[in-house]
mmCIF file of C-alpha atoms in Angstrom:
data_model
loop_
_atom_site.group_PDB
_atom_site.id
_atom_site.type_symbol
_atom_site.label_atom_id
_atom_site.label_comp_id
_atom_site.label_asym_id
_atom_site.label_seq_id
_atom_site.Cartn_x
_atom_site.Cartn_y
_atom_site.Cartn_z
ATOM 1 C CA MET W 296 9.078 3.223 -13.233
ATOM 2 C CA ASP W 297 5.291 2.839 -14.255
ATOM 3 C CA ILE W 298 2.869 2.716 -10.292
ATOM 4 C CA GLU W 299 0.462 1.346 -12.518
ATOM 5 C CA VAL W 300 2.752 -2.175 -13.657
ATOM 6 C CA ILE W 301 2.872 -1.818 -9.362
ATOM 7 C CA TRP W 302 -0.147 -1.627 -8.568
ATOM 8 C CA LYS W 303 -1.586 -4.601 -11.339
ATOM 9 C CA GLN W 304 1.386 -6.752 -9.669
ATOM 10 C CA PHE W 305 -0.063 -6.045 -6.164
ATOM 11 C CA LEU W 306 -3.672 -6.568 -7.203
ATOM 12 C CA LYS W 307 -3.222 -10.134 -8.657
ATOM 13 C CA MET W 308 -0.925 -11.396 -5.213
ATOM 14 C CA LEU W 309 -3.623 -9.765 -3.230
ATOM 15 C CA SER W 310 -6.276 -12.116 -5.601
ATOM 16 C CA ASP W 311 -4.086 -15.005 -4.672
ATOM 17 C CA TYR W 312 -4.507 -14.911 -0.801
ATOM 18 C CA ASP W 313 -7.759 -17.903 -0.395
ATOM 19 C CA SER W 314 -9.630 -14.955 1.962
ATOM 20 C CA ILE W 315 -10.215 -12.601 -0.848
ATOM 21 C CA ALA W 316 -12.547 -13.479 -3.935
ATOM 22 C CA GLN W 317 -11.476 -9.774 -5.650
ATOM 23 C CA ALA W 318 -9.489 -7.035 -5.156
ATOM 24 C CA SER W 319 -9.683 -3.285 -7.222
ATOM 25 C CA TYR W 320 -8.308 0.029 -6.232
ATOM 26 C CA LYS W 321 -10.234 3.593 -7.652
ATOM 27 C CA LYS W 322 -8.622 6.732 -6.803
ATOM 28 C CA SER W 323 -11.560 9.385 -5.719
ATOM 29 C CA ALA W 324 -10.019 13.010 -5.281
ATOM 30 C CA GLY W 325 -6.502 11.856 -5.836
ATOM 31 C CA ILE W 326 -6.837 9.469 -3.207
ATOM 32 C CA PRO W 327 -6.591 5.365 -4.325
ATOM 33 C CA PHE W 328 -9.118 3.113 -2.513
ATOM 34 C CA LEU W 329 -8.156 -0.597 -2.668
ATOM 35 C CA TYR W 330 -11.908 -2.757 -2.347
ATOM 36 C CA ILE W 331 -11.320 -6.100 -1.326
ATOM 37 C CA GLN W 332 -14.337 -8.546 -2.117
ATOM 38 C CA ALA W 333 -13.828 -11.525 1.231
ATOM 39 C CA LYS W 334 -14.777 -14.929 1.696
ATOM 40 C CA ASP W 335 -16.096 -16.382 4.942
ATOM 41 C CA HIS W 336 -16.133 -12.954 6.846
ATOM 42 C CA PRO W 337 -11.754 -12.537 7.824
ATOM 43 C CA SER W 338 -10.707 -10.267 10.373
ATOM 44 C CA LYS W 339 -9.192 -7.035 9.436
ATOM 45 C CA ASN W 340 -5.531 -8.013 10.655
ATOM 46 C CA GLU W 341 -5.959 -10.755 8.515
ATOM 47 C CA LEU W 342 -6.824 -8.723 5.597
ATOM 48 C CA GLU W 343 -3.990 -6.078 6.984
ATOM 49 C CA ASN W 344 -1.440 -8.408 6.788
ATOM 50 C CA ALA W 345 -2.512 -9.887 2.949
ATOM 51 C CA ILE W 346 -1.939 -6.581 2.101
ATOM 52 C CA ARG W 347 0.911 -5.809 3.693
ATOM 53 C CA GLN W 348 2.751 -8.984 2.230
ATOM 54 C CA SER W 349 1.746 -8.521 -1.213
ATOM 55 C CA ALA W 350 2.649 -4.552 -1.126
ATOM 56 C CA ALA W 351 5.850 -5.966 -0.126
ATOM 57 C CA GLY W 352 6.463 -8.160 -2.985
ATOM 58 C CA ALA W 353 5.339 -6.067 -5.487
ATOM 59 C CA MET W 354 7.704 -3.316 -3.850
ATOM 60 C CA GLN W 355 11.046 -5.699 -4.279
ATOM 61 C CA GLY W 356 14.115 -3.967 -5.611
ATOM 62 C CA LYS W 357 12.370 -0.800 -6.132
ATOM 63 C CA GLN W 358 12.573 2.213 -3.482
ATOM 64 C CA LEU W 359 8.697 2.558 -2.647
ATOM 65 C CA HIS W 360 6.805 2.716 0.457
ATOM 66 C CA SER W 361 3.263 1.711 1.259
ATOM 67 C CA GLU W 362 1.018 2.931 3.128
ATOM 68 C CA THR W 363 -2.594 1.632 4.305
ATOM 69 C CA GLU W 364 -5.718 2.600 6.711
ATOM 70 C CA PHE W 365 -8.794 0.838 7.308
ATOM 71 C CA VAL W 366 -11.755 3.224 5.898
ATOM 72 C CA ARG W 367 -15.275 0.969 6.099
ATOM 73 C CA ASN W 368 -16.525 -2.643 6.023
ATOM 74 C CA GLU W 369 -20.050 -3.508 4.211
ATOM 75 C CA ASP W 370 -20.641 -7.203 5.075
ATOM 76 C CA ASN W 371 -17.578 -8.656 2.955
ATOM 77 C CA LEU W 372 -16.618 -5.463 1.301
ATOM 78 C CA PHE W 373 -13.859 -3.877 2.835
ATOM 79 C CA VAL W 374 -12.581 -0.799 1.743
ATOM 80 C CA PHE W 375 -8.841 0.615 2.325
ATOM 81 C CA ARG W 376 -6.939 3.568 1.501
ATOM 82 C CA HIS W 377 -3.686 2.388 0.299
ATOM 83 C CA ARG W 378 -0.840 4.227 -1.855
ATOM 84 C CA PHE W 379 2.497 3.522 -2.931
ATOM 85 C CA TYR W 380 5.066 6.564 -2.435
ATOM 86 C CA VAL W 381 8.508 7.288 -3.370
ATOM 87 C CA PRO W 382 10.159 8.399 0.271
ATOM 88 C CA GLN W 383 11.695 11.762 -0.276
ATOM 89 C CA LYS W 384 15.499 12.343 0.689
ATOM 90 C CA LYS W 385 17.033 15.521 1.655
ATOM 91 C CA MET W 386 19.322 17.009 -1.418
ATOM 92 C CA PHE W 387 21.483 19.731 0.800
ATOM 93 C CA CYS W 388 22.492 20.085 4.329
ATOM 94 C CA CYS W 389 20.331 22.477 6.703
ATOM 95 C CA GLY W 390 23.075 22.615 9.219
ATOM 96 C CA ASN W 391 21.196 21.246 12.090
ATOM 97 C CA LEU W 392 23.269 18.495 12.280
ATOM 98 C CA CYS W 393 20.493 15.545 11.189
ATOM 99 C CA PRO W 394 21.178 11.623 11.728
ATOM 100 C CA ASP W 395 20.565 11.563 7.670
ATOM 101 C CA CYS W 396 22.420 14.656 6.631
ATOM 102 C CA ILE W 397 23.456 14.269 3.640
ATOM 103 C CA ARG W 398 27.342 15.365 4.714
ATOM 104 C CA LEU W 399 27.270 12.064 6.470
ATOM 105 C CA LYS W 400 26.500 9.459 3.667
ATOM 106 C CA ASN W 401 29.321 8.130 1.197
#
């Protein structure tokens, strides 16, 4: 699975929203930042919902999760720290009777 393909699909879906003029991302110090140029002064919650829905669409059928955190905004430019990641799974039993123990899976 190539994460660049996921990012391209995510950005395309995000750009399709009426309240978003342009969406792009840039990595700085290994951390991906999402830049959204908005139209008509949308609320931060409206943009976060658009990000969440677009991420869900881009991740559909794949074992990925996403995490978004608001950083700052300036006029109509919003910056979020956004990343896609693969969830970590336990590979062995540690003996602590965890609810997600590998021994309890079929």
